[in-house]
Amino acid sequence: MERQLSLLERYRRDRRQLIQFLLSSGLIKEIRTSFGPVTSLSNIDYDSLSADYILHCVKSGGVVNVSEATKKYVEDSAYPILINSQLGDSYFLISDPDLAGSPPRRVPPPISVKQTGNSASGLSSLRDPAVAENFATSRTDYGFSKATLTAPTMPMVVSGIPPLGLPSLKTGLLDDDLRESAYELLVASMLFSWVEVNPVEDWKKEKSSKFLSGFKSKKDKLHLQSQSSEKHSKHFDTVRVQMQISEAMGECTKRNLIQLAARRSCGQVDLPQISLGLLLGTFKSDFLNEKSYMQWKNRQVNILEELLYFSTNVANSEHLNIRGCLEKIRDTKEWDLQMSASERVEVLSSVRKLALRLSSLPGKIGLQSETHYWTACYHLNIKLYEKLLFGMFDILDECQFIEEFDTMQSFINLTWPTLGITPKMHHAIFGWVLFQQFVATGEGMLVEHAVIQLQKISTAEEYDEKEGQYMNSLVCSRQCNDREVKLSLVQAIFLSLSIWCDNKLQDYHLHFNQQPSNFKRVMALASAVGLLSSGNCSGTKLTTLNASNDKATRKLKRYVKKSIEAACMRVANTIDLELKVEKTHPLALLANELKLIVEREFREYWPVLCHLFPEALTISSMLVHQFYGERLKPFLKGVSSLSEDAKLVLPAADVLDHYLNQLYTSGLKENKSHHPIRKELDHYQIGEVCKPIILDWVIAQHAHILEWTGRAFDLEDWEPLSLQQRKAASVIEVFRIIEETVDQFFGLNLPLDVTHLQALLSIIFHSLDAYLQRLLSQLVEKSHLYPSAPPLTRYKDAVLPMVKKKLLEFTFLDESVSMKLKGLTTPKLCIRLNTLQYIQKQISILEDGIRKSWALIRSPIGQSWAKEEPPEASERDFLSCSEAMDELFSTTLNCIRDTAKIAINMICDFIGARVVFWDLRDSFLFPLYRGNVENARLDCVLPHVDTALDQICGLIDDSLRDLVVLSICRASLEGYIWILLDGGPSRAFSDSDIMMMEEDFNVLKDFFVASGEGLPRSVVDQEAKFAEEILSLFSVQSETLIRMLMNASEHISLELDPPKHGRRNLEDANTLVRVLCHKKDKVASKFLKRQYQLPKSSEYDDIPSDNPTLISPMVFDLLKRSSSLQWTNNGSASFRSIKSRLQKATSDIRNVAW
């Protein structure tokens, strides 16, 4: 509190220094008063001059009129002195501004005062003009010489609150006058109740305590006195600061009241005694200037006039006497200059005589401790008590009570006998004060405290007869329907609160928009005081708020309707202004704003209203739905396509429509006792309007996406996007277009059905299918990669090495196939493979996104808002709908997955064949075992395979690695079989070679297993099983092979086609003949010469050429395979034409020894 006081004092000091500097700096040419120009500044009251006015005079010419400066200060005194900033919460300070707090935020008091009453005007006409002029000046300070000024006064008139109707003060006392008089009363009550402040020497007390003082040391007595004095001084400082009284004035008042208390050791204090005591002990010399003194003196005279002159118990002669005495006191010249001290005492004694007579009159009601002033001046008493209660709020934070609240309350209670306050009156007036403070500050907790105080009135014990008479005698008047209504104080407070609540609740969306939490508090206040059942205050009976009261229900219904209608009209009237900020359609903006209204209704207000008026939510939903529907209907009639306006309006209207229906049905469920005519609102015809135009939009997007897909594919060069994104740029573009279309589709926020979803999935299917088909069209059959089988020969060493050997004949690939093969390099094939894998992943992501978006989409009208069904039926419908959705997605997107999977398998097979039979032909296929096994073993060619694998694994996605490696493994084994069976004349294997070949074969398998980091051992073994069986045939004796060939020849007539790769077996004649051709064995060579007339291997030179495909010139097309290790059609025909020859040869073999 000391820091707060210091801040106020510093502000006043700095302001005074500023004005003094301006007047003495030479910037002012002349200073004028009502008596003419002045040259001395000693008599000027700087605290009553307007700094803004003086600054204006400096700019305009330098002539200052003191009267105008004072008038300007009076006009501005009701408002905080602020900088013209946007926030308006900064003081003008010379000192450190960081210590400054914000100014009071109370509503300022009125400047002018209306005088009422003929007798008051009669007295006013006799007053000194100078006094009257000074009376109209500021009431913020009295200019004591010992201290600075205090903060601005606390106003009591709050705009918008209906007045209580108390009788007006005939002397025109202002709020500041009442506050200062209340302070004087409070200090006097404390003193008269034996509260010490700097105690005076009381001889009676000293005499009675002389015996006990002998038992205490001098130090103890001084310590106790110091503690008591410090405690009391602190209490009085708290009271002074809270009542906003300057330190100097507080000390002066306290000094005089202590003297008054010393003269009156017993008895009850009253207001006339206080004013007379202060007039007796306060002099003009105690003030800084004459004006402050006159203000103070006029207030004391007005208090006496209000209490004594206007009393109904004063005779005419006493009226004349008291009027003359008061006029003498007001007359400055007579009272302060002409009268002696004894004459002034005589005047005051005359006034005191009447005051004592009135004080001795019995009370009107007969209550204990009742005085004449309880009923004669109750309106003044109530106003003074209000000022005292306002003093319990923190002057720098008016939303909070001071920490010394309990102490302050106990001091205020001391004024009850003087002001005629009873406990019920205290609860009523305190509740009224708390309510006023709430209106001024907006702090909701004050309303809660007010409700507690008001509830104490109804819960308290009933009045006894006399107390009831007393409460009814405190009459307040109100004008209702051109007639005057008399109310008791409690009735007037309740009626004013009820009228205020009624006014605010009629448009609660407006009044509680900034602080919705206060709505609940105001409803509690309305419940505590009741509401007017009619639109006027002709009756004092208020309606209690509860759900069973029909009048209360009708009242609440009226509140809801009027508030919703007013909120809707406000929004509609401000749409044009908001359109300048938000570029959208008016109907779309209106729908969004109306949705905010009903959201606020549902979130903030309905939880409070539902207990008293459960129909509030349904009524508000119906009103908003009807309000917007009337404006939307003409727009829907003109919608024929998905224009920009339609994209803006229809989604917003649809969201509002469904939200209002949800609130409506929620309100119906809450209000079980009410049976509505309809269970849902009539939906806007948005679904019927949207269905055809959405389909038209989807169809238009179909052609657009196909065009962009084709363009993206045509530009594709199958190079990776980056080291991290090893896929084609075209697929990124395709999915970008698809995802944009999906986002636009669901971003329409319009009612959708299965037809629309089918159309969307059809777009996705055709777009991706077109992309995949074009990708597959770039591939060629892997059969073009295999070399043609060389001619079959029998093993025979060359006798004459210089004899010219026959060369193998070659055939060229088709030009179109050759061109495609140039674009199907291994890196580009890897990019295609990554692209297909990306398609599979994105399809799943796309499907999940579509499913989630579809789940959030509201069903069209007639489905989601259908009649309620049993839970079993709803579950069946949900399952059937879910199954239908699964089937719809599987018939579209699963097809794309299957196509992509087929393409992945094709490319993987192609990559394996390409690597082994094309890229590694010269480094793996042709060199291995050529000439002799020992000099051309696997360890010489395997590094080339390892290099190729490293390159491929660096290009493909990790999820495809095993699949591609398996393809290369399978192709490598297939190439190994090709070497064994179609290796050509240069390859013949002896028994000793087989052991080395078996070692190489195991090395090849281990290579792909890679010590557990490659393919699984079981997979490699399974793939190598057939090659291992072929290799094992070379270890079989030639005689055994010949018998196996004869057995196979017997069944050759049963085969319609030659065996294909993968279906070949050890008993196949084709396989057995090739094994015999590549055995370095005389028995096999002799058999092949005798039975098949095969040429010797030494007659051919099978050095490979750049052209890969060989064609055999021999007639043994019988055993010729296609380049894919399968029989060709020509080979099949040749095979059929010489079946008889094979059978005949078999018969000869059985009968003839070889």
PDB file of N, CA, C and O in Angstrom, residues 776-829:
ATOM      1  N   LEU A 776       4.500 -51.497 -69.791  1.00  0.00           N
ATOM      2  CA  LEU A 776       4.667 -52.882 -70.238  1.00  0.00           C
ATOM      3  C   LEU A 776       4.902 -52.964 -71.743  1.00  0.00           C
ATOM      4  O   LEU A 776       5.584 -53.878 -72.219  1.00  0.00           O
ATOM      5  N   SER A 777       4.341 -52.024 -72.474  1.00  0.00           N
ATOM      6  CA  SER A 777       4.512 -52.057 -73.940  1.00  0.00           C
ATOM      7  C   SER A 777       5.958 -51.782 -74.345  1.00  0.00           C
ATOM      8  O   SER A 777       6.346 -52.089 -75.477  1.00  0.00           O
ATOM      9  N   GLN A 778       6.751 -51.227 -73.461  1.00  0.00           N
ATOM     10  CA  GLN A 778       8.155 -50.969 -73.777  1.00  0.00           C
ATOM     11  C   GLN A 778       9.041 -52.194 -73.580  1.00  0.00           C
ATOM     12  O   GLN A 778      10.192 -52.185 -74.005  1.00  0.00           O
ATOM     13  N   LEU A 779       8.532 -53.239 -72.933  1.00  0.00           N
ATOM     14  CA  LEU A 779       9.320 -54.436 -72.689  1.00  0.00           C
ATOM     15  C   LEU A 779       9.295 -55.353 -73.908  1.00  0.00           C
ATOM     16  O   LEU A 779       8.429 -55.249 -74.782  1.00  0.00           O
ATOM     17  N   VAL A 780      10.263 -56.264 -73.977  1.00  0.00           N
ATOM     18  CA  VAL A 780      10.306 -57.294 -75.021  1.00  0.00           C
ATOM     19  C   VAL A 780      10.409 -58.647 -74.329  1.00  0.00           C
ATOM     20  O   VAL A 780      10.692 -58.735 -73.132  1.00  0.00           O
ATOM     21  N   GLU A 781      10.145 -59.688 -75.086  1.00  0.00           N
ATOM     22  CA  GLU A 781      10.275 -61.023 -74.525  1.00  0.00           C
ATOM     23  C   GLU A 781      11.741 -61.299 -74.198  1.00  0.00           C
ATOM     24  O   GLU A 781      12.653 -60.955 -74.947  1.00  0.00           O
ATOM     25  N   LYS A 782      11.964 -61.914 -73.033  1.00  0.00           N
ATOM     26  CA  LYS A 782      13.355 -62.178 -72.653  1.00  0.00           C
ATOM     27  C   LYS A 782      13.989 -63.243 -73.528  1.00  0.00           C
ATOM     28  O   LYS A 782      15.204 -63.449 -73.482  1.00  0.00           O
ATOM     29  N   SER A 783      13.170 -63.926 -74.362  1.00  0.00           N
ATOM     30  CA  SER A 783      13.738 -64.928 -75.274  1.00  0.00           C
ATOM     31  C   SER A 783      14.704 -64.310 -76.262  1.00  0.00           C
ATOM     32  O   SER A 783      15.609 -64.980 -76.769  1.00  0.00           O
ATOM     33  N   HIS A 784      14.525 -63.012 -76.532  1.00  0.00           N
ATOM     34  CA  HIS A 784      15.435 -62.335 -77.459  1.00  0.00           C
ATOM     35  C   HIS A 784      16.820 -62.152 -76.863  1.00  0.00           C
ATOM     36  O   HIS A 784      17.767 -61.812 -77.583  1.00  0.00           O
ATOM     37  N   LEU A 785      16.942 -62.344 -75.560  1.00  0.00           N
ATOM     38  CA  LEU A 785      18.233 -62.168 -74.904  1.00  0.00           C
ATOM     39  C   LEU A 785      19.099 -63.422 -74.957  1.00  0.00           C
ATOM     40  O   LEU A 785      20.315 -63.336 -74.791  1.00  0.00           O
ATOM     41  N   TYR A 786      18.480 -64.599 -75.155  1.00  0.00           N
ATOM     42  CA  TYR A 786      19.217 -65.850 -75.110  1.00  0.00           C
ATOM     43  C   TYR A 786      19.916 -66.103 -76.437  1.00  0.00           C
ATOM     44  O   TYR A 786      19.332 -65.885 -77.505  1.00  0.00           O
ATOM     45  N   PRO A 787      21.138 -66.608 -76.415  1.00  0.00           N
ATOM     46  CA  PRO A 787      21.790 -67.027 -77.670  1.00  0.00           C
ATOM     47  C   PRO A 787      21.157 -68.310 -78.190  1.00  0.00           C
ATOM     48  O   PRO A 787      20.697 -69.146 -77.409  1.00  0.00           O
ATOM     49  N   SER A 788      21.135 -68.451 -79.516  1.00  0.00           N
ATOM     50  CA  SER A 788      20.597 -69.685 -80.102  1.00  0.00           C
ATOM     51  C   SER A 788      21.515 -70.862 -79.792  1.00  0.00           C
ATOM     52  O   SER A 788      22.720 -70.714 -79.596  1.00  0.00           O
ATOM     53  N   ALA A 789      20.922 -72.017 -79.724  1.00  0.00           N
ATOM     54  CA  ALA A 789      21.713 -73.209 -79.408  1.00  0.00           C
ATOM     55  C   ALA A 789      22.667 -73.531 -80.555  1.00  0.00           C
ATOM     56  O   ALA A 789      22.281 -73.533 -81.719  1.00  0.00           O
ATOM     57  N   PRO A 790      23.924 -73.797 -80.275  1.00  0.00           N
ATOM     58  CA  PRO A 790      24.879 -74.183 -81.336  1.00  0.00           C
ATOM     59  C   PRO A 790      24.553 -75.594 -81.851  1.00  0.00           C
ATOM     60  O   PRO A 790      23.754 -76.315 -81.260  1.00  0.00           O
ATOM     61  N   PRO A 791      25.162 -76.017 -82.943  1.00  0.00           N
ATOM     62  CA  PRO A 791      24.879 -77.356 -83.494  1.00  0.00           C
ATOM     63  C   PRO A 791      25.357 -78.443 -82.537  1.00  0.00           C
ATOM     64  O   PRO A 791      26.326 -78.276 -81.798  1.00  0.00           O
ATOM     65  N   LEU A 792      24.635 -79.588 -82.556  1.00  0.00           N
ATOM     66  CA  LEU A 792      25.011 -80.732 -81.733  1.00  0.00           C
ATOM     67  C   LEU A 792      26.163 -81.467 -82.424  1.00  0.00           C
ATOM     68  O   LEU A 792      26.126 -81.738 -83.627  1.00  0.00           O
ATOM     69  N   THR A 793      27.143 -81.784 -81.648  1.00  0.00           N
ATOM     70  CA  THR A 793      28.312 -82.508 -82.173  1.00  0.00           C
ATOM     71  C   THR A 793      28.676 -83.604 -81.206  1.00  0.00           C
ATOM     72  O   THR A 793      28.204 -83.623 -80.065  1.00  0.00           O
ATOM     73  N   ARG A 794      29.503 -84.493 -81.669  1.00  0.00           N
ATOM     74  CA  ARG A 794      30.060 -85.517 -80.798  1.00  0.00           C
ATOM     75  C   ARG A 794      31.525 -85.181 -80.549  1.00  0.00           C
ATOM     76  O   ARG A 794      32.193 -84.590 -81.394  1.00  0.00           O
ATOM     77  N   TYR A 795      32.022 -85.555 -79.393  1.00  0.00           N
ATOM     78  CA  TYR A 795      33.373 -85.169 -79.032  1.00  0.00           C
ATOM     79  C   TYR A 795      34.378 -85.944 -79.868  1.00  0.00           C
ATOM     80  O   TYR A 795      34.280 -87.152 -80.045  1.00  0.00           O
ATOM     81  N   LYS A 796      35.350 -85.164 -80.395  1.00  0.00           N
ATOM     82  CA  LYS A 796      36.448 -85.766 -81.159  1.00  0.00           C
ATOM     83  C   LYS A 796      37.590 -84.785 -81.188  1.00  0.00           C
ATOM     84  O   LYS A 796      37.421 -83.635 -81.598  1.00  0.00           O
ATOM     85  N   ASP A 797      38.797 -85.207 -80.732  1.00  0.00           N
ATOM     86  CA  ASP A 797      39.959 -84.337 -80.792  1.00  0.00           C
ATOM     87  C   ASP A 797      40.382 -84.127 -82.231  1.00  0.00           C
ATOM     88  O   ASP A 797      40.272 -85.017 -83.086  1.00  0.00           O
ATOM     89  N   ALA A 798      40.869 -82.918 -82.485  1.00  0.00           N
ATOM     90  CA  ALA A 798      41.328 -82.604 -83.856  1.00  0.00           C
ATOM     91  C   ALA A 798      42.658 -83.293 -84.119  1.00  0.00           C
ATOM     92  O   ALA A 798      43.617 -83.152 -83.362  1.00  0.00           O
ATOM     93  N   VAL A 799      42.701 -84.077 -85.264  1.00  0.00           N
ATOM     94  CA  VAL A 799      43.942 -84.767 -85.658  1.00  0.00           C
ATOM     95  C   VAL A 799      44.853 -83.819 -86.421  1.00  0.00           C
ATOM     96  O   VAL A 799      46.056 -83.784 -86.225  1.00  0.00           O
ATOM     97  N   LEU A 800      44.220 -82.994 -87.279  1.00  0.00           N
ATOM     98  CA  LEU A 800      44.985 -82.018 -88.071  1.00  0.00           C
ATOM     99  C   LEU A 800      44.552 -80.614 -87.639  1.00  0.00           C
ATOM    100  O   LEU A 800      43.545 -80.092 -88.118  1.00  0.00           O
ATOM    101  N   PRO A 801      45.268 -79.954 -86.762  1.00  0.00           N
ATOM    102  CA  PRO A 801      44.831 -78.647 -86.234  1.00  0.00           C
ATOM    103  C   PRO A 801      44.743 -77.580 -87.302  1.00  0.00           C
ATOM    104  O   PRO A 801      43.995 -76.621 -87.147  1.00  0.00           O
ATOM    105  N   MET A 802      45.493 -77.714 -88.414  1.00  0.00           N
ATOM    106  CA  MET A 802      45.530 -76.646 -89.413  1.00  0.00           C
ATOM    107  C   MET A 802      44.380 -76.730 -90.400  1.00  0.00           C
ATOM    108  O   MET A 802      44.237 -75.870 -91.263  1.00  0.00           O
ATOM    109  N   VAL A 803      43.575 -77.788 -90.267  1.00  0.00           N
ATOM    110  CA  VAL A 803      42.443 -77.920 -91.186  1.00  0.00           C
ATOM    111  C   VAL A 803      41.445 -76.809 -90.898  1.00  0.00           C
ATOM    112  O   VAL A 803      41.123 -76.506 -89.747  1.00  0.00           O
ATOM    113  N   LYS A 804      40.943 -76.224 -91.957  1.00  0.00           N
ATOM    114  CA  LYS A 804      39.984 -75.122 -91.805  1.00  0.00           C
ATOM    115  C   LYS A 804      38.693 -75.636 -91.191  1.00  0.00           C
ATOM    116  O   LYS A 804      38.131 -76.621 -91.644  1.00  0.00           O
ATOM    117  N   LYS A 805      38.265 -74.929 -90.147  1.00  0.00           N
ATOM    118  CA  LYS A 805      37.057 -75.322 -89.450  1.00  0.00           C
ATOM    119  C   LYS A 805      35.855 -74.521 -89.937  1.00  0.00           C
ATOM    120  O   LYS A 805      35.982 -73.434 -90.456  1.00  0.00           O
ATOM    121  N   LYS A 806      34.702 -75.134 -89.688  1.00  0.00           N
ATOM    122  CA  LYS A 806      33.449 -74.473 -90.061  1.00  0.00           C
ATOM    123  C   LYS A 806      33.087 -73.413 -89.016  1.00  0.00           C
ATOM    124  O   LYS A 806      33.274 -73.610 -87.827  1.00  0.00           O
ATOM    125  N   LEU A 807      32.562 -72.313 -89.492  1.00  0.00           N
ATOM    126  CA  LEU A 807      32.098 -71.248 -88.595  1.00  0.00           C
ATOM    127  C   LEU A 807      30.589 -71.352 -88.379  1.00  0.00           C
ATOM    128  O   LEU A 807      29.854 -71.788 -89.283  1.00  0.00           O
ATOM    129  N   LEU A 808      30.175 -70.928 -87.199  1.00  0.00           N
ATOM    130  CA  LEU A 808      28.739 -70.929 -86.898  1.00  0.00           C
ATOM    131  C   LEU A 808      28.053 -69.775 -87.611  1.00  0.00           C
ATOM    132  O   LEU A 808      28.612 -68.695 -87.777  1.00  0.00           O
ATOM    133  N   GLU A 809      26.839 -70.036 -88.038  1.00  0.00           N
ATOM    134  CA  GLU A 809      26.074 -68.995 -88.728  1.00  0.00           C
ATOM    135  C   GLU A 809      25.248 -68.196 -87.697  1.00  0.00           C
ATOM    136  O   GLU A 809      24.798 -68.739 -86.694  1.00  0.00           O
ATOM    137  N   PHE A 810      25.035 -66.890 -87.995  1.00  0.00           N
ATOM    138  CA  PHE A 810      24.329 -65.989 -87.077  1.00  0.00           C
ATOM    139  C   PHE A 810      23.109 -65.398 -87.756  1.00  0.00           C
ATOM    140  O   PHE A 810      23.059 -65.305 -88.991  1.00  0.00           O
ATOM    141  N   THR A 811      22.150 -64.984 -86.941  1.00  0.00           N
ATOM    142  CA  THR A 811      20.973 -64.275 -87.447  1.00  0.00           C
ATOM    143  C   THR A 811      20.814 -62.982 -86.655  1.00  0.00           C
ATOM    144  O   THR A 811      21.203 -62.902 -85.474  1.00  0.00           O
ATOM    145  N   PHE A 812      20.304 -61.933 -87.284  1.00  0.00           N
ATOM    146  CA  PHE A 812      20.155 -60.623 -86.645  1.00  0.00           C
ATOM    147  C   PHE A 812      18.760 -60.471 -86.044  1.00  0.00           C
ATOM    148  O   PHE A 812      17.781 -61.029 -86.557  1.00  0.00           O
ATOM    149  N   LEU A 813      18.697 -59.669 -84.937  1.00  0.00           N
ATOM    150  CA  LEU A 813      17.416 -59.388 -84.307  1.00  0.00           C
ATOM    151  C   LEU A 813      16.608 -58.438 -85.158  1.00  0.00           C
ATOM    152  O   LEU A 813      17.153 -57.640 -85.939  1.00  0.00           O
ATOM    153  N   ASP A 814      15.294 -58.463 -84.947  1.00  0.00           N
ATOM    154  CA  ASP A 814      14.420 -57.517 -85.617  1.00  0.00           C
ATOM    155  C   ASP A 814      14.770 -56.091 -85.174  1.00  0.00           C
ATOM    156  O   ASP A 814      15.147 -55.849 -84.025  1.00  0.00           O
ATOM    157  N   GLU A 815      14.630 -55.146 -86.096  1.00  0.00           N
ATOM    158  CA  GLU A 815      15.051 -53.775 -85.807  1.00  0.00           C
ATOM    159  C   GLU A 815      14.257 -53.169 -84.645  1.00  0.00           C
ATOM    160  O   GLU A 815      14.830 -52.484 -83.789  1.00  0.00           O
ATOM    161  N   SER A 816      12.946 -53.403 -84.586  1.00  0.00           N
ATOM    162  CA  SER A 816      12.131 -52.851 -83.495  1.00  0.00           C
ATOM    163  C   SER A 816      12.546 -53.444 -82.154  1.00  0.00           C
ATOM    164  O   SER A 816      12.614 -52.743 -81.141  1.00  0.00           O
ATOM    165  N   VAL A 817      12.853 -54.763 -82.168  1.00  0.00           N
ATOM    166  CA  VAL A 817      13.301 -55.392 -80.937  1.00  0.00           C
ATOM    167  C   VAL A 817      14.648 -54.834 -80.515  1.00  0.00           C
ATOM    168  O   VAL A 817      14.903 -54.577 -79.325  1.00  0.00           O
ATOM    169  N   SER A 818      15.506 -54.633 -81.472  1.00  0.00           N
ATOM    170  CA  SER A 818      16.830 -54.099 -81.169  1.00  0.00           C
ATOM    171  C   SER A 818      16.746 -52.702 -80.582  1.00  0.00           C
ATOM    172  O   SER A 818      17.463 -52.365 -79.632  1.00  0.00           O
ATOM    173  N   MET A 819      15.846 -51.875 -81.117  1.00  0.00           N
ATOM    174  CA  MET A 819      15.687 -50.524 -80.595  1.00  0.00           C
ATOM    175  C   MET A 819      15.149 -50.545 -79.161  1.00  0.00           C
ATOM    176  O   MET A 819      15.585 -49.768 -78.308  1.00  0.00           O
ATOM    177  N   LYS A 820      14.224 -51.435 -78.895  1.00  0.00           N
ATOM    178  CA  LYS A 820      13.700 -51.531 -77.532  1.00  0.00           C
ATOM    179  C   LYS A 820      14.769 -51.995 -76.557  1.00  0.00           C
ATOM    180  O   LYS A 820      14.861 -51.513 -75.425  1.00  0.00           O
ATOM    181  N   LEU A 821      15.600 -52.949 -76.991  1.00  0.00           N
ATOM    182  CA  LEU A 821      16.640 -53.463 -76.117  1.00  0.00           C
ATOM    183  C   LEU A 821      17.648 -52.372 -75.760  1.00  0.00           C
ATOM    184  O   LEU A 821      18.213 -52.370 -74.656  1.00  0.00           O
ATOM    185  N   LYS A 822      17.878 -51.435 -76.656  1.00  0.00           N
ATOM    186  CA  LYS A 822      18.791 -50.342 -76.352  1.00  0.00           C
ATOM    187  C   LYS A 822      18.265 -49.466 -75.209  1.00  0.00           C
ATOM    188  O   LYS A 822      19.049 -48.908 -74.437  1.00  0.00           O
ATOM    189  N   GLY A 823      16.945 -49.340 -75.112  1.00  0.00           N
ATOM    190  CA  GLY A 823      16.363 -48.551 -74.026  1.00  0.00           C
ATOM    191  C   GLY A 823      16.143 -49.334 -72.754  1.00  0.00           C
ATOM    192  O   GLY A 823      15.797 -48.743 -71.722  1.00  0.00           O
ATOM    193  N   LEU A 824      16.325 -50.654 -72.833  1.00  0.00           N
ATOM    194  CA  LEU A 824      16.097 -51.497 -71.665  1.00  0.00           C
ATOM    195  C   LEU A 824      17.419 -51.899 -71.027  1.00  0.00           C
ATOM    196  O   LEU A 824      17.699 -53.076 -70.787  1.00  0.00           O
ATOM    197  N   THR A 825      18.212 -50.883 -70.729  1.00  0.00           N
ATOM    198  CA  THR A 825      19.456 -51.169 -70.021  1.00  0.00           C
ATOM    199  C   THR A 825      19.137 -51.524 -68.568  1.00  0.00           C
ATOM    200  O   THR A 825      18.052 -51.243 -68.060  1.00  0.00           O
ATOM    201  N   THR A 826      20.132 -52.147 -67.945  1.00  0.00           N
ATOM    202  CA  THR A 826      19.901 -52.577 -66.562  1.00  0.00           C
ATOM    203  C   THR A 826      19.572 -51.407 -65.636  1.00  0.00           C
ATOM    204  O   THR A 826      18.625 -51.501 -64.834  1.00  0.00           O
ATOM    205  N   PRO A 827      20.280 -50.258 -65.663  1.00  0.00           N
ATOM    206  CA  PRO A 827      19.887 -49.131 -64.785  1.00  0.00           C
ATOM    207  C   PRO A 827      18.470 -48.639 -65.045  1.00  0.00           C
ATOM    208  O   PRO A 827      17.732 -48.341 -64.107  1.00  0.00           O
ATOM    209  N   LYS A 828      18.083 -48.555 -66.325  1.00  0.00           N
ATOM    210  CA  LYS A 828      16.746 -48.069 -66.625  1.00  0.00           C
ATOM    211  C   LYS A 828      15.689 -49.088 -66.206  1.00  0.00           C
ATOM    212  O   LYS A 828      14.574 -48.718 -65.795  1.00  0.00           O
ATOM    213  N   LEU A 829      16.053 -50.377 -66.300  1.00  0.00           N
ATOM    214  CA  LEU A 829      15.121 -51.392 -65.819  1.00  0.00           C
ATOM    215  C   LEU A 829      14.952 -51.298 -64.306  1.00  0.00           C
ATOM    216  O   LEU A 829      13.854 -51.504 -63.771  1.00  0.00           O
TER     217      LEU A 829
END
